[in-house]
PDB file of C-alpha atoms in Angstrom:
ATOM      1  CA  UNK B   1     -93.975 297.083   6.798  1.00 30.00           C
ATOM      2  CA  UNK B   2     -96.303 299.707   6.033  1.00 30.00           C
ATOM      3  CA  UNK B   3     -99.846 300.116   5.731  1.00 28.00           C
ATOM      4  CA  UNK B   4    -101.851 296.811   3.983  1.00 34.00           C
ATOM      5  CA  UNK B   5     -98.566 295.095   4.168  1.00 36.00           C
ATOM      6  CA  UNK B   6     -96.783 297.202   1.593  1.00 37.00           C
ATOM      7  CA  UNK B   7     -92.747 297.194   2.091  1.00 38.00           C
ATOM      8  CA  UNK B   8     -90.752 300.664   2.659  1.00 37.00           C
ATOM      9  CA  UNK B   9     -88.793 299.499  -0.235  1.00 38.00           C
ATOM     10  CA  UNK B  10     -92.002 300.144  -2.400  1.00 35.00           C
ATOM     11  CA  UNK B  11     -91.945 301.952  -5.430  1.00 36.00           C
ATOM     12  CA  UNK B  12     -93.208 305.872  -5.430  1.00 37.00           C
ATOM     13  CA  UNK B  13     -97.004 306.311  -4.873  1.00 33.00           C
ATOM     14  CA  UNK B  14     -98.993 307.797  -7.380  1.00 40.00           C
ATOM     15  CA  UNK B  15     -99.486 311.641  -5.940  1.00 45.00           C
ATOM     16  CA  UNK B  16     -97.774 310.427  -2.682  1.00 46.00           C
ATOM     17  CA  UNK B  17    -100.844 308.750  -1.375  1.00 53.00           C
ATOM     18  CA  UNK B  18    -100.284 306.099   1.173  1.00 58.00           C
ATOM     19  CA  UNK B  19    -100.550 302.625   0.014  1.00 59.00           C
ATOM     20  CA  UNK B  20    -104.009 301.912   1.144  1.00 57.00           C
ATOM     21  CA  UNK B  21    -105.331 304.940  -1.203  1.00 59.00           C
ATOM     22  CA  UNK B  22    -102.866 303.753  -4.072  1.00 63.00           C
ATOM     23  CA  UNK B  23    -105.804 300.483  -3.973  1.00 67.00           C
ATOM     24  CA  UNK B  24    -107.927 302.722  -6.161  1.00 66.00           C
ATOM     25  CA  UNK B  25    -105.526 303.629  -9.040  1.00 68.00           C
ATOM     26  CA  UNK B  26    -107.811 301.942 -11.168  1.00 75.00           C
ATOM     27  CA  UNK B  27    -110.873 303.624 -10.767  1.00 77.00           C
ATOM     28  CA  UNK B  28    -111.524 306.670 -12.796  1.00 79.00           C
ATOM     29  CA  UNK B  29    -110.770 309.955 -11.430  1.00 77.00           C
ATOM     30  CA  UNK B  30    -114.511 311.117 -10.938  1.00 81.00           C
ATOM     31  CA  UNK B  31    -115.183 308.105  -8.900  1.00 82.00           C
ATOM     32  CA  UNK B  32    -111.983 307.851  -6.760  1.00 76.00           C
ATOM     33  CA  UNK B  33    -112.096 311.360  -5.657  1.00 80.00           C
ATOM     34  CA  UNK B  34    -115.288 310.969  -3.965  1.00 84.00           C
ATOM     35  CA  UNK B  35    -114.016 307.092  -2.664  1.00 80.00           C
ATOM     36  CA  UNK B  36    -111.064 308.872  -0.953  1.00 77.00           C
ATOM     37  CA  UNK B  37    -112.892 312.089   0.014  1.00 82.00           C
ATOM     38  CA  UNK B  38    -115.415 309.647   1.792  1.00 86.00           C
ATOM     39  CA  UNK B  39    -112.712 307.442   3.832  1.00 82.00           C
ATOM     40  CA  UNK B  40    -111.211 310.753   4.522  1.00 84.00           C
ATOM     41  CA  UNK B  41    -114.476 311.709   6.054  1.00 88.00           C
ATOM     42  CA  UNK B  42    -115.410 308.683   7.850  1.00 89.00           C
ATOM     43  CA  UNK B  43    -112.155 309.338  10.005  1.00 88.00           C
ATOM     44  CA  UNK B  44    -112.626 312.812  10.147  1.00 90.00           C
ATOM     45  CA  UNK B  45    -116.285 312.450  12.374  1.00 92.00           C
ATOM     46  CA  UNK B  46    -114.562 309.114  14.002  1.00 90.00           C
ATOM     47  CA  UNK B  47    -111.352 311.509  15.337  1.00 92.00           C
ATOM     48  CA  UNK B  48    -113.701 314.504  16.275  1.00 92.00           C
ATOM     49  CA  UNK B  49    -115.820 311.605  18.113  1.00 92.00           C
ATOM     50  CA  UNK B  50    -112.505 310.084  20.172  1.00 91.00           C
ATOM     51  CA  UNK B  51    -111.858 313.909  21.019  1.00 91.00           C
ATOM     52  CA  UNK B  52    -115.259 314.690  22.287  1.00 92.00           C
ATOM     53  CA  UNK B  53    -115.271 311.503  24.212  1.00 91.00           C
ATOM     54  CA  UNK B  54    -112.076 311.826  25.476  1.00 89.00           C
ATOM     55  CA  UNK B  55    -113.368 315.367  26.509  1.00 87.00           C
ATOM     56  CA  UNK B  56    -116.361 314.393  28.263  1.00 89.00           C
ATOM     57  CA  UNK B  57    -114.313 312.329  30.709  1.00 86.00           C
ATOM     58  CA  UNK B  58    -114.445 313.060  34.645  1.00 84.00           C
ATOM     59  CA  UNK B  59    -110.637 311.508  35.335  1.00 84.00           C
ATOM     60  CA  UNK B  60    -107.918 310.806  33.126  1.00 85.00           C
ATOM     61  CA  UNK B  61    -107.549 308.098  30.447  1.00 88.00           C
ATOM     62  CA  UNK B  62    -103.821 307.278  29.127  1.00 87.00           C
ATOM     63  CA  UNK B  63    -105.153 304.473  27.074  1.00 90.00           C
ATOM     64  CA  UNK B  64    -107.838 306.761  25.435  1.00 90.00           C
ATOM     65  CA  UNK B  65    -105.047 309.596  24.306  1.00 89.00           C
ATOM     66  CA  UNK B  66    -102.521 306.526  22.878  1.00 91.00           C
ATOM     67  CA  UNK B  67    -105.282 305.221  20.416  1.00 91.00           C
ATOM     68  CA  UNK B  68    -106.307 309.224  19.977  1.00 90.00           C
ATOM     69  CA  UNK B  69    -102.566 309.808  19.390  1.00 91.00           C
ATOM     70  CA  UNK B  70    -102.080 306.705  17.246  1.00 91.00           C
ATOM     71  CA  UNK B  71    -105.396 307.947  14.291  1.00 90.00           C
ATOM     72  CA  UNK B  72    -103.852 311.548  14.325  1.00 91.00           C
ATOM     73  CA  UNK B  73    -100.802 310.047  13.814  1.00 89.00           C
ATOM     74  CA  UNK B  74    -102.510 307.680  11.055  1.00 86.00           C
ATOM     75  CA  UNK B  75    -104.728 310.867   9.608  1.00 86.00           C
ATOM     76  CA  UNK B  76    -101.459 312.630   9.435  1.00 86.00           C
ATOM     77  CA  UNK B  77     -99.875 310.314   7.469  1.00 83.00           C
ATOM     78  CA  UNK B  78    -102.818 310.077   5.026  1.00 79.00           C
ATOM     79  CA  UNK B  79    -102.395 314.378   4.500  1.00 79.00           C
ATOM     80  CA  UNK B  80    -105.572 314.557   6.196  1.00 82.00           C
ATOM     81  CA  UNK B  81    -106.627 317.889   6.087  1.00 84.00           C
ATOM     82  CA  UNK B  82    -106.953 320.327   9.301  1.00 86.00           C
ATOM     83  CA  UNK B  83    -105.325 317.576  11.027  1.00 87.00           C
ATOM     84  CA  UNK B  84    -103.766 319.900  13.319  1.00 90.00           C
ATOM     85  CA  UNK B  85    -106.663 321.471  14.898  1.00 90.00           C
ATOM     86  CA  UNK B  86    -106.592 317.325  16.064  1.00 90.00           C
ATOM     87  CA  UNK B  87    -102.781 317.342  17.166  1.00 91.00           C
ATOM     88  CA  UNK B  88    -104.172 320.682  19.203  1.00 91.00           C
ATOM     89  CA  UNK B  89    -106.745 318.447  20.723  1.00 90.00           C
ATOM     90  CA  UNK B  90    -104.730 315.879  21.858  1.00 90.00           C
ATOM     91  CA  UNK B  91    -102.179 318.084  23.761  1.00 91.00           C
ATOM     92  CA  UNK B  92    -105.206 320.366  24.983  1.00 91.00           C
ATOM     93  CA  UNK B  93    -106.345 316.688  26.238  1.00 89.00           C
ATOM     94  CA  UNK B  94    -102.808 315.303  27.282  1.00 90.00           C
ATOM     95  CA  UNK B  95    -101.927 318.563  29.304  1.00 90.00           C
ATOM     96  CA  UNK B  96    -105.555 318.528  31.284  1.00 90.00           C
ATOM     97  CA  UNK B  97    -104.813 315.046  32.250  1.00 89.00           C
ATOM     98  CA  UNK B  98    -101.254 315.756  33.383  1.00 91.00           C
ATOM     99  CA  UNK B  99    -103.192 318.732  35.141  1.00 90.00           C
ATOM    100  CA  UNK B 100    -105.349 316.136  37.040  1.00 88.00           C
ATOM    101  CA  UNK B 101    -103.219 313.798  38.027  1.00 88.00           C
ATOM    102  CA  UNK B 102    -101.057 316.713  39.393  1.00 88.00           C
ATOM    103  CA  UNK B 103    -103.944 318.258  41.141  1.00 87.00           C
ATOM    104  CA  UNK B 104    -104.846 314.127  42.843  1.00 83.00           C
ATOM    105  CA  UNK B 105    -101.276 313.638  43.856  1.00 82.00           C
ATOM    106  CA  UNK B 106    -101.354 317.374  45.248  1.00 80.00           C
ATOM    107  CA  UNK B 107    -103.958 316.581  47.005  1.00 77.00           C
ATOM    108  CA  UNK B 108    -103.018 313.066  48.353  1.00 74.00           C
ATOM    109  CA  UNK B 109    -100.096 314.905  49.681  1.00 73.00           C
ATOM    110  CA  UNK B 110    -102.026 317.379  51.519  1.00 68.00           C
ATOM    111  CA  UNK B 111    -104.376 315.440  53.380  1.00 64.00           C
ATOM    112  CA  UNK B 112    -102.908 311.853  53.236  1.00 61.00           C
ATOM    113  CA  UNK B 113    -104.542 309.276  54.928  1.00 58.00           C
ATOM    114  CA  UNK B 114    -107.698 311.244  55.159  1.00 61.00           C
ATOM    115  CA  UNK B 115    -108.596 311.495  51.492  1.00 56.00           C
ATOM    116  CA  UNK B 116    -108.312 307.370  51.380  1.00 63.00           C
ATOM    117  CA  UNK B 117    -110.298 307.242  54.509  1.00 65.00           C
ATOM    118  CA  UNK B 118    -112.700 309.761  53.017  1.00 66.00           C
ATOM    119  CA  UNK B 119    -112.611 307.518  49.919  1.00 68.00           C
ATOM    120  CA  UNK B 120    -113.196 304.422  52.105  1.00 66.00           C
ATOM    121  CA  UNK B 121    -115.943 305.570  54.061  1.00 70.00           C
ATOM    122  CA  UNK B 122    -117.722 307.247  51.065  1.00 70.00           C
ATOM    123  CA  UNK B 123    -117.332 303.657  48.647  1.00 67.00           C
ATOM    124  CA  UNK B 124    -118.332 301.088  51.088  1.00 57.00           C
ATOM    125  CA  UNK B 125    -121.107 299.993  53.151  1.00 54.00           C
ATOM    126  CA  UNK B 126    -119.126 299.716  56.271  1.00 52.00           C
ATOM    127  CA  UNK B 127    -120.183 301.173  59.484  1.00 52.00           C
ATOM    128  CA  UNK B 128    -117.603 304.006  61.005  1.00 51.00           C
ATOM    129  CA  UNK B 129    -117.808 305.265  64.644  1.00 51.00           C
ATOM    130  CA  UNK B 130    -115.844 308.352  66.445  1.00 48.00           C
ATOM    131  CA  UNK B 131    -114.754 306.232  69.130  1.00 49.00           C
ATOM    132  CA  UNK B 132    -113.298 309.397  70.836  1.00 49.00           C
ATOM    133  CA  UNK B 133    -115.524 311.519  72.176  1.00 51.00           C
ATOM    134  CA  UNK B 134    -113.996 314.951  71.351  1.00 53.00           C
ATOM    135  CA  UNK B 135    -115.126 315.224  67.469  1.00 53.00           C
ATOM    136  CA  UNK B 136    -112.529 315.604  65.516  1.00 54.00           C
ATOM    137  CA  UNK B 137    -112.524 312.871  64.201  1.00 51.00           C
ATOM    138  CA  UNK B 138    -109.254 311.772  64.982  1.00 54.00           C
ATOM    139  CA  UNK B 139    -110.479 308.402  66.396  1.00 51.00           C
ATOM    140  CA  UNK B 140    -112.418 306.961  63.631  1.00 50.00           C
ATOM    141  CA  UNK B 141    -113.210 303.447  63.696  1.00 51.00           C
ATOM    142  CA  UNK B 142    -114.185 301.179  60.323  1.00 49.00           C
ATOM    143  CA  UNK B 143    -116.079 297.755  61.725  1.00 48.00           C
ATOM    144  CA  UNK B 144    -117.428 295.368  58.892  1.00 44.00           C
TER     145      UNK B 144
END
C-alpha cells in the first residue's frame, strides 16, 4: 500500500505526484499550485525544526534520527525540493552520534568502574567516605 491507501498497482499519477497530491486534480491550476506549494512548506519548516532539535541535543537520540530519517525519506518521495541539504543533515547528525557513543564507550573503557562510581556519587544523595586513609581514593565507601 502506498500513501492514503492507494495500491502500487495504481494507475500513472498525473505529473508523477504521489497519491496524496493527485487529491487535488480537481482544483484549478492557480489554486493547487499554491495548495501543494503550502504542504510542501509546512514540511519544509517541520524537517528544518526535527534537525535543529535533533541538533540541540547533549547525548544521542536513535529514535529522534529514525522519525528524522523516515520525513526525509517521505519529503523525498514527494520531490521535495533541496531535500538533500536534509539527507546531509541527517548523516551530519547520525555520524556525531556514532561519534558519541564511541567517545562514552572509549571512555568507559578507560576508566571503568570509576566513571559509574563517579556517575553514582554525582546522581544520588548517598553519603561516600574514604575509608582508607591514604587519599586516593581507592577505598571509597557508598552508605545509604
Amino acid at each position: 500500500m502506498g500513501f492514503n491507501g492507494s495500491s502500487s498497482t495504481s494507475p500513472p499519477l498525473r505529473n508523477n505526484l504521489p497519491p496524496f497530491v493527485d487529491r487535488f486534480g480537481d482544483i484549478p491550476e492557480p489554486v493547487r499550485r499554491q495548495m501543494i506549494g503550502a504542504c510542501l512548506s509546512t514540511l519544509r519548516q517541520h524537517l528544518e525544526r526535527m534537525v535543529e532539535e535533533i541538533k540541540s541535543l547533549k547525548e544521542p537520540c536513535w529514535d529522534c534520527v529514525r522519525q528524522l530519517e523516515d520525513a526525509v525519506m517521505a519529503a523525498d518521495s514527494l520531490g521535495l525540493e533541496g531535500v538533500e541539504s536534509y539527507w546531509s543533515a541527517l548523516a551530519r547528525c547520525s555520524l556525531e552520534f556514532e561519534n558519541w557513543e564511541r567517545e562514552r564507550v572509549e571512555k568507559e573503557n578507560r576508566y571503568g568502574r570509576w566513571v559509574w562510581l563517579h556517575d553514582v556519587i554525582n546522581s544520588s544523595d548517598q553519603d561516600v567516605h574514604d575509608v582508607d586513609d591514604d587519599d586516593d581514593d581507592g577505598g571509597l565507601k557508598i552508605y545509604d
